Amino acid sequence: MAITAKQVKELREKTGAGMMDCKKALTANDGDIAKAIDWLREKGIAKAAKKEGRIAAEGLTRVAVSGNTAVLFEVNSETDFVSKNEQFLSLLDKIQAAVLANKPADEKAALELSTEEGTISDLITNATATIGEKISLRRVQVVTKEDNQFFGSYMHMGGKISALVVLSGKEDATVAKNLAMQVASMSPSYVSQKDIPAEIVEHERQLQLSMMQQDPKMANKPEKVLEGILKGKVDKHFKDQCLVEQEYIFGEKQKVSQFLKESQADVVSFVRYAAGEGIEKREENFAEEVMAQIKG
């Protein structure tokens, strides 16, 4: 019998299994939803839906470049062990190919991209079922450059951290990679101080001013001197947050700005992803976790 899209959708919602697996299950059971659910459960596919409540705070990031396009994305898992799993790594390869080819606007659009094995969402659901951990696509960013610009990319520890820089000026692959390594290592927030939002600078200025007003050493100093000290304190606070003001990790007491000048290059932008950053990891008692697995 013919299987309808409505039947596939219903089975997917009830089991969390991928579209292709749902269609196979329905075909094998003449469209009977209840029997199809049992069929999926017997094959271990339906268990994916049970893992939605878990916290996926591990995983890997990726950065890939093709012509004037680069992509960064992060796929999370529950444990660090999964990042070495061949199926998990294969999943990242498929996501990479799809996002590079289609340039999705965000992770929601990326999940809807088609591959030979179904959508990215299907692949993730199937991987969740097969691997036995919650797998999720957390974020995706597409970066494009002009013909007169060049990319630098770097992945640390197989993708625990991924960094991308866009540069202009004299193209040099070593310079580009070194700058990407700088971003990965030193985690700047801005290219330079001119990129910091005015309200953030003003907030820091008021904070430093308040501390200075409480400092007896600042009493009776001329207004002009106090203004200079205040500016110095604000600049110092933001120094390590700005890429060009950081100490260059491959140079002896050299700033990134000096290295760029010597290399006849400028940083246009950068992106840095670290796997699991910002995700609150649930602390669990190891003994309780083992017992939960035995009972499960």
Tab-separated table of C-alpha atoms in Angstrom:
chain	number	residue	atom	x	y	z
A	1	MET	CA	0.000	0.000	0.000
A	2	ALA	CA	1.028	3.630	-0.524
A	3	ILE	CA	2.424	5.375	2.539
A	4	THR	CA	1.322	8.994	2.939
A	5	ALA	CA	3.373	11.931	4.186
A	6	LYS	CA	0.816	12.380	6.979
A	7	GLN	CA	1.493	8.838	8.254
A	8	VAL	CA	5.260	9.396	8.163
A	9	LYS	CA	4.865	12.693	10.044
A	10	GLU	CA	2.720	11.070	12.729
A	11	LEU	CA	5.184	8.241	13.250
A	12	ARG	CA	8.111	10.667	13.416
A	13	GLU	CA	6.344	12.716	16.097
A	14	LYS	CA	5.629	9.613	18.168
A	15	THR	CA	9.058	8.008	17.905
A	16	GLY	CA	11.591	10.697	17.018
A	17	ALA	CA	12.927	8.412	14.281
A	18	GLY	CA	14.127	9.685	10.907
A	19	MET	CA	11.863	10.110	7.904
A	20	MET	CA	13.367	7.242	5.910
A	21	ASP	CA	13.202	4.855	8.878
A	22	CYS	CA	9.559	5.780	9.494
A	23	LYS	CA	8.707	5.130	5.873
A	24	LYS	CA	10.451	1.725	5.994
A	25	ALA	CA	8.632	0.835	9.214
A	26	LEU	CA	5.234	1.777	7.781
A	27	THR	CA	5.906	-0.076	4.532
A	28	ALA	CA	6.946	-3.197	6.427
A	29	ASN	CA	3.766	-3.059	8.516
A	30	ASP	CA	1.171	-2.069	5.890
A	31	GLY	CA	0.765	1.433	7.295
A	32	ASP	CA	-0.141	0.283	10.814
A	33	ILE	CA	1.240	2.984	13.155
A	34	ALA	CA	1.226	0.802	16.296
A	35	LYS	CA	3.058	-2.049	14.587
A	36	ALA	CA	5.488	0.410	12.984
A	37	ILE	CA	6.331	1.806	16.436
A	38	ASP	CA	7.100	-1.718	17.679
A	39	TRP	CA	9.180	-2.365	14.547
A	40	LEU	CA	11.246	0.767	15.224
A	41	ARG	CA	11.598	-0.085	18.907
A	42	GLU	CA	12.848	-3.575	18.075
A	43	LYS	CA	15.520	-2.047	15.889
A	44	GLY	CA	16.439	0.495	18.577
A	45	ILE	CA	15.482	3.465	16.415
A	46	ALA	CA	12.522	4.781	18.409
A	47	LYS	CA	14.657	5.387	21.492
A	48	ALA	CA	15.927	8.641	19.984
A	49	ALA	CA	12.810	10.437	21.176
A	50	LYS	CA	13.530	9.502	24.802
A	51	LYS	CA	16.805	11.423	24.778
A	52	GLU	CA	15.390	14.878	24.076
A	53	GLY	CA	15.582	15.897	27.738
A	54	ARG	CA	19.267	15.156	28.120
A	55	ILE	CA	21.995	17.771	28.100
A	56	ALA	CA	24.354	17.633	25.118
A	57	ALA	CA	27.318	19.749	26.218
A	58	GLU	CA	30.207	17.924	24.548
A	59	GLY	CA	30.906	17.367	20.857
A	60	LEU	CA	32.929	19.069	18.143
A	61	THR	CA	33.040	22.190	16.030
A	62	ARG	CA	34.090	22.415	12.396
A	63	VAL	CA	35.401	25.111	10.078
A	64	ALA	CA	35.606	24.540	6.329
A	65	VAL	CA	36.463	26.778	3.386
A	66	SER	CA	35.449	26.586	-0.268
A	67	GLY	CA	36.271	29.496	-2.572
A	68	ASN	CA	34.786	32.695	-1.179
A	69	THR	CA	32.641	30.829	1.348
A	70	ALA	CA	33.501	29.444	4.769
A	71	VAL	CA	31.284	27.736	7.314
A	72	LEU	CA	31.540	27.032	11.014
A	73	PHE	CA	29.186	24.767	12.915
A	74	GLU	CA	28.907	22.883	16.183
A	75	VAL	CA	27.396	19.459	16.797
A	76	ASN	CA	26.901	18.466	20.421
A	77	SER	CA	26.770	15.101	22.174
A	78	GLU	CA	26.318	14.069	25.794
A	79	THR	CA	29.834	12.691	26.342
A	80	ASP	CA	33.279	13.399	25.002
A	81	PHE	CA	33.673	9.763	23.901
A	82	VAL	CA	31.210	10.260	21.059
A	83	SER	CA	33.472	12.831	19.372
A	84	LYS	CA	35.762	9.915	18.452
A	85	ASN	CA	32.911	7.782	17.084
A	86	GLU	CA	33.191	7.089	13.342
A	87	GLN	CA	29.465	7.613	12.757
A	88	PHE	CA	29.591	10.935	14.591
A	89	LEU	CA	32.557	12.085	12.491
A	90	SER	CA	30.792	10.909	9.333
A	91	LEU	CA	27.750	12.941	10.377
A	92	LEU	CA	29.938	16.049	10.637
A	93	ASP	CA	31.306	15.387	7.136
A	94	LYS	CA	27.767	15.218	5.711
A	95	ILE	CA	26.687	18.383	7.517
A	96	GLN	CA	29.818	20.159	6.292
A	97	ALA	CA	29.150	19.226	2.656
A	98	ALA	CA	25.503	20.287	2.888
A	99	VAL	CA	26.069	23.659	4.556
A	100	LEU	CA	28.971	24.567	2.264
A	101	ALA	CA	26.857	23.808	-0.794
A	102	ASN	CA	23.653	25.493	0.393
A	103	LYS	CA	24.777	28.304	2.730
A	104	PRO	CA	21.862	28.127	5.220
A	105	ALA	CA	20.938	31.273	7.143
A	106	ASP	CA	20.968	29.508	10.518
A	107	GLU	CA	20.849	26.110	12.217
A	108	LYS	CA	17.078	25.823	11.672
A	109	ALA	CA	17.547	26.191	7.912
A	110	ALA	CA	20.511	23.810	8.044
A	111	LEU	CA	18.392	21.073	9.649
A	112	GLU	CA	16.036	21.192	6.660
A	113	LEU	CA	18.800	20.709	4.065
A	114	SER	CA	18.501	17.537	1.999
A	115	THR	CA	21.165	14.873	1.589
A	116	GLU	CA	21.107	11.473	-0.131
A	117	GLU	CA	20.068	9.942	3.204
A	118	GLY	CA	17.336	12.413	4.144
A	119	THR	CA	17.478	15.843	5.774
A	120	ILE	CA	20.189	16.889	8.209
A	121	SER	CA	17.511	16.570	10.899
A	122	ASP	CA	16.924	12.948	9.837
A	123	LEU	CA	20.645	12.184	9.970
A	124	ILE	CA	20.901	13.614	13.483
A	125	THR	CA	17.861	11.673	14.681
A	126	ASN	CA	19.263	8.456	13.246
A	127	ALA	CA	22.681	9.125	14.781
A	128	THR	CA	21.023	9.738	18.159
A	129	ALA	CA	19.262	6.389	17.905
A	130	THR	CA	22.292	4.421	16.731
A	131	ILE	CA	24.952	5.990	18.949
A	132	GLY	CA	22.693	6.066	22.003
A	133	GLU	CA	23.251	9.692	22.991
A	134	LYS	CA	21.425	12.906	22.272
A	135	ILE	CA	23.052	14.548	19.239
A	136	SER	CA	22.165	18.109	18.242
A	137	LEU	CA	23.215	20.768	15.754
A	138	ARG	CA	23.708	23.789	17.977
A	139	ARG	CA	24.792	26.562	15.623
A	140	VAL	CA	25.902	27.325	12.083
A	141	GLN	CA	27.545	30.409	10.600
A	142	VAL	CA	28.292	31.098	6.958
A	143	VAL	CA	31.010	33.666	6.195
A	144	THR	CA	31.689	35.091	2.738
A	145	LYS	CA	34.647	37.144	1.558
A	146	GLU	CA	35.505	39.428	-1.346
A	147	ASP	CA	37.851	38.308	-4.138
A	148	ASN	CA	40.592	40.589	-2.777
A	149	GLN	CA	40.349	39.081	0.723
A	150	PHE	CA	41.571	35.742	2.082
A	151	PHE	CA	40.622	33.227	4.756
A	152	GLY	CA	42.652	31.689	7.533
A	153	SER	CA	41.263	28.699	9.446
A	154	TYR	CA	42.357	26.437	12.265
A	155	MET	CA	40.853	23.538	14.241
A	156	HIS	CA	42.321	22.639	17.621
A	157	MET	CA	42.192	19.058	18.953
A	158	GLY	CA	40.136	17.813	16.042
A	159	GLY	CA	37.518	20.510	16.464
A	160	LYS	CA	37.269	21.220	20.179
A	161	ILE	CA	37.909	24.793	19.025
A	162	SER	CA	37.528	26.151	15.488
A	163	ALA	CA	38.574	29.601	14.319
A	164	LEU	CA	38.222	31.539	11.085
A	165	VAL	CA	39.697	34.896	10.109
A	166	VAL	CA	39.046	37.076	7.079
A	167	LEU	CA	42.026	39.216	6.084
A	168	SER	CA	42.823	41.825	3.459
A	169	GLY	CA	46.143	42.985	2.048
A	170	LYS	CA	49.065	40.816	0.977
A	171	GLU	CA	47.812	37.231	0.847
A	172	ASP	CA	49.913	34.769	2.813
A	173	ALA	CA	48.651	31.340	3.930
A	174	THR	CA	51.018	31.198	6.927
A	175	VAL	CA	49.969	34.630	8.170
A	176	ALA	CA	46.312	33.629	7.791
A	177	LYS	CA	46.703	30.363	9.692
A	178	ASN	CA	48.752	32.016	12.453
A	179	LEU	CA	46.024	34.620	12.972
A	180	ALA	CA	43.394	31.874	13.147
A	181	MET	CA	45.544	30.114	15.760
A	182	GLN	CA	45.796	33.408	17.666
A	183	VAL	CA	41.991	33.668	17.727
A	184	ALA	CA	41.629	30.029	18.804
A	185	SER	CA	44.229	30.397	21.562
A	186	MET	CA	43.490	33.866	22.955
A	187	SER	CA	39.712	34.091	22.383
A	188	PRO	CA	39.358	37.807	21.573
A	189	SER	CA	35.917	39.412	21.482
A	190	TYR	CA	36.620	42.226	19.023
A	191	VAL	CA	39.062	43.056	16.222
A	192	SER	CA	39.949	46.437	17.772
A	193	GLN	CA	38.578	48.916	20.297
A	194	LYS	CA	36.628	50.755	17.590
A	195	ASP	CA	34.466	47.624	17.238
A	196	ILE	CA	33.358	47.627	20.891
A	197	PRO	CA	29.758	48.883	21.287
A	198	ALA	CA	29.620	52.355	22.834
A	199	GLU	CA	27.365	51.243	25.696
A	200	ILE	CA	29.883	48.581	26.763
A	201	VAL	CA	32.725	51.116	26.749
A	202	GLU	CA	30.611	53.600	28.719
A	203	HIS	CA	29.658	50.947	31.271
A	204	GLU	CA	33.323	50.146	31.873
A	205	ARG	CA	34.181	53.850	31.994
A	206	GLN	CA	31.603	54.465	34.736
A	207	LEU	CA	32.815	51.438	36.678
A	208	GLN	CA	36.449	52.578	36.549
A	209	LEU	CA	35.427	56.148	37.425
A	210	SER	CA	33.548	54.917	40.488
A	211	MET	CA	36.602	52.939	41.668
A	212	MET	CA	38.874	55.942	41.115
A	213	GLN	CA	36.581	58.184	43.153
A	214	GLN	CA	36.946	55.764	46.076
A	215	ASP	CA	40.740	55.645	45.768
A	216	PRO	CA	42.480	58.101	48.167
A	217	LYS	CA	45.479	58.233	45.809
A	218	MET	CA	43.324	59.966	43.203
A	219	ALA	CA	42.343	62.813	45.516
A	220	ASN	CA	43.538	66.306	44.572
A	221	LYS	CA	44.873	65.188	41.154
A	222	PRO	CA	44.213	67.657	38.310
A	223	GLU	CA	41.126	66.929	36.157
A	224	LYS	CA	43.235	66.449	33.018
A	225	VAL	CA	45.453	63.885	34.777
A	226	LEU	CA	42.403	62.013	36.053
A	227	GLU	CA	40.970	61.864	32.522
A	228	GLY	CA	44.233	60.356	31.270
A	229	ILE	CA	44.296	57.768	34.062
A	230	LEU	CA	40.649	56.853	33.406
A	231	LYS	CA	41.292	56.364	29.700
A	232	GLY	CA	44.323	54.209	30.491
A	233	LYS	CA	42.321	51.986	32.831
A	234	VAL	CA	39.521	51.519	30.279
A	235	ASP	CA	42.014	50.751	27.499
A	236	LYS	CA	43.833	48.236	29.701
A	237	HIS	CA	40.558	46.456	30.518
A	238	PHE	CA	39.764	45.944	26.835
A	239	LYS	CA	43.328	45.226	25.712
A	240	ASP	CA	43.150	41.410	25.758
A	241	GLN	CA	39.628	41.435	24.350
A	242	CYS	CA	40.810	43.109	21.140
A	243	LEU	CA	42.663	40.896	18.677
A	244	VAL	CA	45.047	43.529	17.298
A	245	GLU	CA	46.078	44.633	20.810
A	246	GLN	CA	46.885	41.149	22.093
A	247	GLU	CA	50.450	39.893	22.350
A	248	TYR	CA	51.175	37.833	19.253
A	249	ILE	CA	51.538	34.198	20.343
A	250	PHE	CA	54.372	33.531	17.874
A	251	GLY	CA	56.257	36.777	18.488
A	252	GLU	CA	58.667	37.939	21.177
A	253	LYS	CA	56.918	40.839	22.958
A	254	GLN	CA	55.152	41.768	19.737
A	255	LYS	CA	51.558	42.881	19.366
A	256	VAL	CA	49.281	41.376	16.723
A	257	SER	CA	48.979	44.859	15.199
A	258	GLN	CA	52.765	44.976	14.694
A	259	PHE	CA	52.779	41.515	13.104
A	260	LEU	CA	49.979	42.562	10.756
A	261	LYS	CA	51.826	45.716	9.752
A	262	GLU	CA	54.984	43.734	8.980
A	263	SER	CA	52.909	41.252	6.996
A	264	GLN	CA	51.079	44.015	5.096
A	265	ALA	CA	47.732	42.580	6.144
A	266	ASP	CA	44.641	43.637	8.094
A	267	VAL	CA	41.987	41.628	9.911
A	268	VAL	CA	38.490	42.203	8.537
A	269	SER	CA	36.637	39.828	10.866
A	270	PHE	CA	36.898	36.579	12.784
A	271	VAL	CA	34.717	33.834	14.266
A	272	ARG	CA	35.617	31.423	17.071
A	273	TYR	CA	33.618	28.383	18.187
A	274	ALA	CA	34.489	26.239	21.208
A	275	ALA	CA	32.510	23.031	21.715
A	276	GLY	CA	30.047	23.302	24.577
A	277	GLU	CA	30.876	26.896	25.503
A	278	GLY	CA	28.021	28.554	27.359
A	279	ILE	CA	26.137	25.297	27.960
A	280	GLU	CA	25.493	24.579	31.609
A	281	LYS	CA	26.620	21.018	32.225
A	282	ARG	CA	24.570	18.960	34.618
A	283	GLU	CA	26.585	17.535	37.496
A	284	GLU	CA	25.673	13.927	38.198
A	285	ASN	CA	26.756	11.470	40.841
A	286	PHE	CA	28.828	8.825	39.045
A	287	ALA	CA	27.491	5.943	41.124
A	288	GLU	CA	23.899	7.060	40.510
A	289	GLU	CA	24.623	7.369	36.786
A	290	VAL	CA	25.957	3.793	36.614
A	291	MET	CA	22.944	2.471	38.543
A	292	ALA	CA	20.585	4.375	36.243
A	293	GLN	CA	22.206	2.715	33.237
A	294	ILE	CA	21.947	-0.755	34.823
A	295	LYS	CA	18.261	-0.247	35.632
A	296	GLY	CA	17.633	1.228	32.156
